[in-house]
Coordinates of C-alpha atoms in Angstrom, one line a residue:
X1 CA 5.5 -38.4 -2.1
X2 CA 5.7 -34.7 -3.6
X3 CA 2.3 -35.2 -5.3
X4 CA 0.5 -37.0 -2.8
X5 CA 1.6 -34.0 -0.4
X6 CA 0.5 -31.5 -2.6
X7 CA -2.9 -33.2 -3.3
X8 CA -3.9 -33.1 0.4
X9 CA -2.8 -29.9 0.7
X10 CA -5.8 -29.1 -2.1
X11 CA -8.0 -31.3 -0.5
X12 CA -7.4 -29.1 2.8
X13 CA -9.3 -26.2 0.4
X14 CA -7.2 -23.6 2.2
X15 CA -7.5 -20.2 0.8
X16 CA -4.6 -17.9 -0.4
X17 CA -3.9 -15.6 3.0
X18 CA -2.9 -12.2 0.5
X19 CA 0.8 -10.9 1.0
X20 CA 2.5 -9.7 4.1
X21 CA 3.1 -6.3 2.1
X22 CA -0.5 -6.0 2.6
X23 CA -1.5 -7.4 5.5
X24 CA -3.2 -3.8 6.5
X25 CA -4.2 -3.3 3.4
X26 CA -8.3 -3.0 3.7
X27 CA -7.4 -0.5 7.3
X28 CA -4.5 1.4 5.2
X29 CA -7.3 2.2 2.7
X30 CA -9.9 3.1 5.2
X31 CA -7.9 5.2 7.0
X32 CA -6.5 8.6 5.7
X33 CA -2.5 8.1 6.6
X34 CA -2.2 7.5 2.8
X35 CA -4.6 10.0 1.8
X36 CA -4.2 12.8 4.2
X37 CA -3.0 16.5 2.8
X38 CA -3.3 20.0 3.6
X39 CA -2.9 23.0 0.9
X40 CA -3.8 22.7 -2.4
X41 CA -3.4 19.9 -5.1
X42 CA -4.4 19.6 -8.6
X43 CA -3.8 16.3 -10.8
X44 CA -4.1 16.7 -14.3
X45 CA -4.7 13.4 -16.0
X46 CA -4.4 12.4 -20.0
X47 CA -5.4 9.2 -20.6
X48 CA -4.0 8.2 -24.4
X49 CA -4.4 4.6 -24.2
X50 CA -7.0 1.6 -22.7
X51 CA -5.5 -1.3 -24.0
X52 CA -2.6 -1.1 -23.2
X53 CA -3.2 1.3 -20.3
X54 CA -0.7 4.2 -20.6
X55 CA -1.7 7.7 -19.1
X56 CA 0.9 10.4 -18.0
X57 CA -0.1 12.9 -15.3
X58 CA 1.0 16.3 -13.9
X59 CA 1.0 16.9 -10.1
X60 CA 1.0 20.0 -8.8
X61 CA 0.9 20.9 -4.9
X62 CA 1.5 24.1 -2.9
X63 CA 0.7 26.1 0.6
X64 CA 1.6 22.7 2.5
X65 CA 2.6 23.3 6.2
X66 CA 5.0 20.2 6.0
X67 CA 6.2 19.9 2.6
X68 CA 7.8 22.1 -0.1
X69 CA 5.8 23.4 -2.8
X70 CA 6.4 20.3 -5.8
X71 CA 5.4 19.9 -9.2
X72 CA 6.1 16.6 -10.7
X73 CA 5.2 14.4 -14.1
X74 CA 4.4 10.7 -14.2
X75 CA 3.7 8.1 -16.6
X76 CA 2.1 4.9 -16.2
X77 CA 2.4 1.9 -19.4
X78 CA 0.5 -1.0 -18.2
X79 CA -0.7 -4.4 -19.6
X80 CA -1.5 -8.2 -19.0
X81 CA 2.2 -9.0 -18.2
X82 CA 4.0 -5.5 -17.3
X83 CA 3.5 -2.5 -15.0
X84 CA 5.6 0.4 -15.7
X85 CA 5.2 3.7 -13.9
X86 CA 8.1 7.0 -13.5
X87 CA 8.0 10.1 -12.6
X88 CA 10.1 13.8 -12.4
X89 CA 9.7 16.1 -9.8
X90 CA 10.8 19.9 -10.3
X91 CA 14.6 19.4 -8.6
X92 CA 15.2 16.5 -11.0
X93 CA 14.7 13.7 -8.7
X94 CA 13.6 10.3 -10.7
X95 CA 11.5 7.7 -9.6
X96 CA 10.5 4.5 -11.1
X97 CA 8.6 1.4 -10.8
X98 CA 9.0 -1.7 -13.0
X99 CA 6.8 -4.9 -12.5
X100 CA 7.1 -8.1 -14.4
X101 CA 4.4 -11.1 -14.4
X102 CA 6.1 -14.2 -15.2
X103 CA 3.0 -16.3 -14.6
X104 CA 0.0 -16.6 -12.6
X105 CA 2.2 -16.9 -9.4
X106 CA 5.6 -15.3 -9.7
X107 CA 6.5 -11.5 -10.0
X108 CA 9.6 -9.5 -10.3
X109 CA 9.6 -5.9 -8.7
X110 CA 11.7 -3.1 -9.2
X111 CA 11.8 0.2 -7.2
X112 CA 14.4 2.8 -7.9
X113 CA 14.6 6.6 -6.9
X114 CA 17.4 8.7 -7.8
X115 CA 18.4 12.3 -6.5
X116 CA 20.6 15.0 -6.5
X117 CA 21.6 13.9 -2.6
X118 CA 22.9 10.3 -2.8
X119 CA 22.2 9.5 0.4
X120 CA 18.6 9.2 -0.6
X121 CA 19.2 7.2 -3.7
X122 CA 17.6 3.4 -3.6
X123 CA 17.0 0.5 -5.5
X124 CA 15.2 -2.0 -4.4
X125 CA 14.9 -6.1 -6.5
X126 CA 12.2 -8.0 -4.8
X127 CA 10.6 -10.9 -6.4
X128 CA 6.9 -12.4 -5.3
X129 CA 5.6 -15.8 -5.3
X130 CA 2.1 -17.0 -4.7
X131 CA 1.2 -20.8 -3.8
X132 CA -2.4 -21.9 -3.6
X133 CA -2.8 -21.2 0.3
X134 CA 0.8 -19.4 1.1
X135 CA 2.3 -16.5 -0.2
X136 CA 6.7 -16.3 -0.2
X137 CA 8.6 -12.7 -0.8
X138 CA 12.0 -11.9 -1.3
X139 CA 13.6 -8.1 -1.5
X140 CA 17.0 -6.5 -1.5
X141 CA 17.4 -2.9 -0.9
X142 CA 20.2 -0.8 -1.9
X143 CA 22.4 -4.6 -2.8
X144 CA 26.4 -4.4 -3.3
X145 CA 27.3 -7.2 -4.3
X146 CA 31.0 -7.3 -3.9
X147 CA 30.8 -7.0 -0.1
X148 CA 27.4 -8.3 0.5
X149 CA 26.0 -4.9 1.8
X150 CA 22.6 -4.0 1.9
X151 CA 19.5 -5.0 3.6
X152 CA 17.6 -7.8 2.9
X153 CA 14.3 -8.9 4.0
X154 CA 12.3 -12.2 3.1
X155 CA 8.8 -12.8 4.4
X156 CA 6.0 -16.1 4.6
X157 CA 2.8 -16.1 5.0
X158 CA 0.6 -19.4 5.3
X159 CA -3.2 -20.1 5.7
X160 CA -3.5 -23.1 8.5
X161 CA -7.4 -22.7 8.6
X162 CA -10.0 -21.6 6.5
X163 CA -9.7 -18.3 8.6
X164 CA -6.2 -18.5 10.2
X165 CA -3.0 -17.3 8.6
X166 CA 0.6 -17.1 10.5
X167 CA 3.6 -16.1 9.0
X168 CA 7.0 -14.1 9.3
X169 CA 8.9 -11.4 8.3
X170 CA 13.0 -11.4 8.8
X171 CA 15.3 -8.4 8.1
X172 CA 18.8 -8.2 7.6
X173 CA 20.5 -4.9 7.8
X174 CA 24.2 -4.9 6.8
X175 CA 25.3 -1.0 6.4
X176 CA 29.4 -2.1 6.4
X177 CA 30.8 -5.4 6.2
X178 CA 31.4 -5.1 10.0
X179 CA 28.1 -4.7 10.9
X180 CA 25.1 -6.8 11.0
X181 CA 21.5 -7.2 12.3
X182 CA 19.0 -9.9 11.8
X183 CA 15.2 -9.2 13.4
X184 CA 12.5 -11.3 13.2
X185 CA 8.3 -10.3 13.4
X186 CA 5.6 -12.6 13.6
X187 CA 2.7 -12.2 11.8
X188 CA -1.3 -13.4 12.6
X189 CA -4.3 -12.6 10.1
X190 CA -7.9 -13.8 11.0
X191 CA -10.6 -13.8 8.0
X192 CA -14.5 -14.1 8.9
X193 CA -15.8 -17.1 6.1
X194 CA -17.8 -14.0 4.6
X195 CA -14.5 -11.6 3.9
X196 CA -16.0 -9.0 6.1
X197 CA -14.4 -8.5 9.0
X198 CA -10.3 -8.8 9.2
X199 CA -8.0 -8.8 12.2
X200 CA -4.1 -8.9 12.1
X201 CA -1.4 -8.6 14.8
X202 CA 2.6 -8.5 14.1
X203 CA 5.4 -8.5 16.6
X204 CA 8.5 -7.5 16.8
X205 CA 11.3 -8.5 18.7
X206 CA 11.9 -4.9 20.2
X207 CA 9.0 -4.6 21.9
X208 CA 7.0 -3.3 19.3
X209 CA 3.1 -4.3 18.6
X210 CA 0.6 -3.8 16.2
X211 CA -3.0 -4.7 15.8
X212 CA -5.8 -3.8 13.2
X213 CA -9.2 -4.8 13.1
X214 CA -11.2 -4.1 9.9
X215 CA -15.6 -4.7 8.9
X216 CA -17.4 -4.4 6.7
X217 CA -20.6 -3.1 8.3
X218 CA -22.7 -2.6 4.4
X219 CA -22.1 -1.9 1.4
X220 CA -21.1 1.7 2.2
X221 CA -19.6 1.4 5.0
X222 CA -16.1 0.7 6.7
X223 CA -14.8 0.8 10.1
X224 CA -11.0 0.0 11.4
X225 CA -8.7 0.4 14.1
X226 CA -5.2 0.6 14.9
X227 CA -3.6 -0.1 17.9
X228 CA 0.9 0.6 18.1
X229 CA 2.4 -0.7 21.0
X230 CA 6.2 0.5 22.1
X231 CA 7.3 -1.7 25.1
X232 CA 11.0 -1.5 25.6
X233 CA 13.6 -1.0 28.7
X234 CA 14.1 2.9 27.5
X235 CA 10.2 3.8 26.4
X236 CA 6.9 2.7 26.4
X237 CA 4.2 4.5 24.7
X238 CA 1.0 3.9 22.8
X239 CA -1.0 5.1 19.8
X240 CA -4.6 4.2 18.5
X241 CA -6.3 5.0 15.6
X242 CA -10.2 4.7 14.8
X243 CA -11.6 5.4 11.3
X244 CA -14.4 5.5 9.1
X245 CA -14.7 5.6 5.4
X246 CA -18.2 6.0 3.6
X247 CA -18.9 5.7 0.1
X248 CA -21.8 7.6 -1.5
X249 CA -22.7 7.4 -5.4
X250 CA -20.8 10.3 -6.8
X251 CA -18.2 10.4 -3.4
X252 CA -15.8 9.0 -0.7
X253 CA -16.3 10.4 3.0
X254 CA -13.0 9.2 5.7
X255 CA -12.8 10.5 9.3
X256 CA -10.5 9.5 11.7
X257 CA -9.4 10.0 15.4
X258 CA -6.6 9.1 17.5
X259 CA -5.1 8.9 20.6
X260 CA -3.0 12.2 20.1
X261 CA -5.9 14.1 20.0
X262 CA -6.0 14.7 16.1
X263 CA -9.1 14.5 14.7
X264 CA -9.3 15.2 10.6
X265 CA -11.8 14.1 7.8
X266 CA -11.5 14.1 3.9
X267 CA -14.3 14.2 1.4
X268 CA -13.7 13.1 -2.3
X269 CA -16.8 14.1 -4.2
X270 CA -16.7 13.2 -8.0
X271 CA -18.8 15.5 -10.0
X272 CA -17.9 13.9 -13.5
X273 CA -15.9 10.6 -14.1
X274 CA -13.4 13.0 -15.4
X275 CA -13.5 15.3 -12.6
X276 CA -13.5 15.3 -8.8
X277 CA -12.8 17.9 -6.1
X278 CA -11.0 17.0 -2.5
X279 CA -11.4 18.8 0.9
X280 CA -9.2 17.9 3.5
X281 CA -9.1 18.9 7.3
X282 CA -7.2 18.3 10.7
X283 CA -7.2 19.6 14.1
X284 CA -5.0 18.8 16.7
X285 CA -6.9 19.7 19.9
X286 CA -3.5 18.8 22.1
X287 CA -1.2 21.4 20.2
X288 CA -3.8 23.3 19.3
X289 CA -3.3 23.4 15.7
X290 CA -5.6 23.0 12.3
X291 CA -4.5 21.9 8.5
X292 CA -6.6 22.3 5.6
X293 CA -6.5 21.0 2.0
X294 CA -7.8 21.4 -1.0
X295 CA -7.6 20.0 -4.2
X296 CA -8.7 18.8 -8.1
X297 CA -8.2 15.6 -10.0
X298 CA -9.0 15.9 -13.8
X299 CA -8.6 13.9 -16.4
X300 CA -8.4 14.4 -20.4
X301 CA -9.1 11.5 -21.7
X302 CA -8.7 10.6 -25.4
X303 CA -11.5 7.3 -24.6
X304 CA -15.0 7.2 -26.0
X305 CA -17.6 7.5 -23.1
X306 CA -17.9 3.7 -23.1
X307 CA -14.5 2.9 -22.6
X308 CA -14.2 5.5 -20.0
X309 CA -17.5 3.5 -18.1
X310 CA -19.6 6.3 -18.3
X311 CA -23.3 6.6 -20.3
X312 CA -22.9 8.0 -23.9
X313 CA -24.0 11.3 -24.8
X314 CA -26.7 12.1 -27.7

């Protein structure tokens, strides 16, 4: 019964729906939320390995309006089966990341980040498995396992159609063993049969809504929106988001605007594949503010020119 369920499920030829963790993943990465900086930034990159990856970096940033001036170092070991990446920032503060393959389908994740304040200390186990047409994650953050503390959060996401995908998310908050909290979101994805245009909506049982549309107008060219929804008893409020991303031969152009009344832009132009220079801007016309960024990514690599992609030179 097993195997003839399994078989018309292969028959249905229902594709793989991607992750909940990145349901926003193509309007996260047109966007600038995770690219976004103001003062400047170098990145100093050595490369010593291809096969198996393994690089080690030095971060510096400084003359930011919001955050402390930072220097930190960071490794990254990489291969078929294992991700490894750590890093130390100037006040000693540790992060690391720990991935483990199993097979084609299941993962193991580990996230930990350790500080001189122990109220930001974490550690989050999470472990990822991916079915033909359904993807199924489970994480614990910050787990004691003598009183069952923690929270835990497990998520589902299944393709119904060739271009339909529902799913859930449920999180479990228990800070003391006398206190509890289960929520529950619902998830929707639609995908256009040619993979260019994505829209995605999640709910939350507070009263909170978000929607994302994402296409692909050419080859260069991405558009998305955002639209946040906060509809409860106590506050209702709204935020959307419109952005562009443009990609040139030798460089990476992002604008975006929102409801707020900030309006900022970032330009990546590579000059060499081992260097690249970053400008970054925002004005907020409401508060009447500006930010700007600068910044440099280089990196030293120990490659040949046809490892690192790029033509040989005679």
């Amino acid at each position: 019964m097993f195997d003839r369920f399994n078989q018309w499920r292969t028959d249905l030829g229902l594709p793989h729906p991607g992750t909940v963790e990145n349901l926003q993943k193509e309007v996260k990465a047109t966007h600038l939320t995770n690219y976004m900086f103001d003062g400047a930034r170098a990145d100093l990159t050595k490369s010593l390995s291809a096969n198996p990856l393994f690089q080690v970096t030095h971060s510096f940033a400084l003359g930011s309006q919001t955050m402390p001036s930072s220097y930190n170092f960071g490794a990254v070991f990489a291969n078929q089966e294992v991700f490894l990446q750590g890093g130390v920032d100037h006040e000693g503060n540790v992060n690391a990341r720990y991935n483990q393959g199993w097979s084609e389908k299941n993962v193991s994740k580990v996230q930990a980040q350790f500080s001189s304040q122990t109220s930001q200390n974490m550690i989050q186990m999470e472990h990822e498995y991916q079915g033909q047409d359904f993807s199924l994650n489970a994480k614990a953050i910050n787990p004691w396992p003598t009183d069952m503390t923690g929270i835990f959060v497990g998520s589902y996401l299944q393709s119904f159609t060739k271009n339909i995908a529902l799913g859930f998310e449920t999180l479990f908050q228990r800070p003391s063993p006398d206190t509890s909290e289960l929520t529950t979101s619902y998830l929707a994805k639609y995908t256009s049969t040619n993979k260019n245009c994505i829209a995605t909506a999640q709910i939350q049982a507070a009263g909170v809504l978000q929607a994302t549309y994402w296409q692909k107008l050419s080859d260069k060219v991405e558009v998305a929106a955002d639209l946040q929804l906060l509809a409860t008893p106590a506050r209702r409020d709204a935020l959307a988001t419109l952005g562009a991303k443009y990609d040139l031969r030798l460089s990476t152009f992002r604008a975006q605007v929102d409801s707020t009344g900030k309006v900022s832009a970032l330009l990546e132009q590579r000059f060499a594949p081992a260097f690249a220079f970053l400008v970054s801007g925002e004005i907020d016309h409401f508060k009447n503010a500006a930010k700007v960024g600068v910044g440099v990514m280089i990196e030293s690599p120990s490659l040949t020119p046809e490892e690192m992609g790029a033509p040989p030179q005679i």
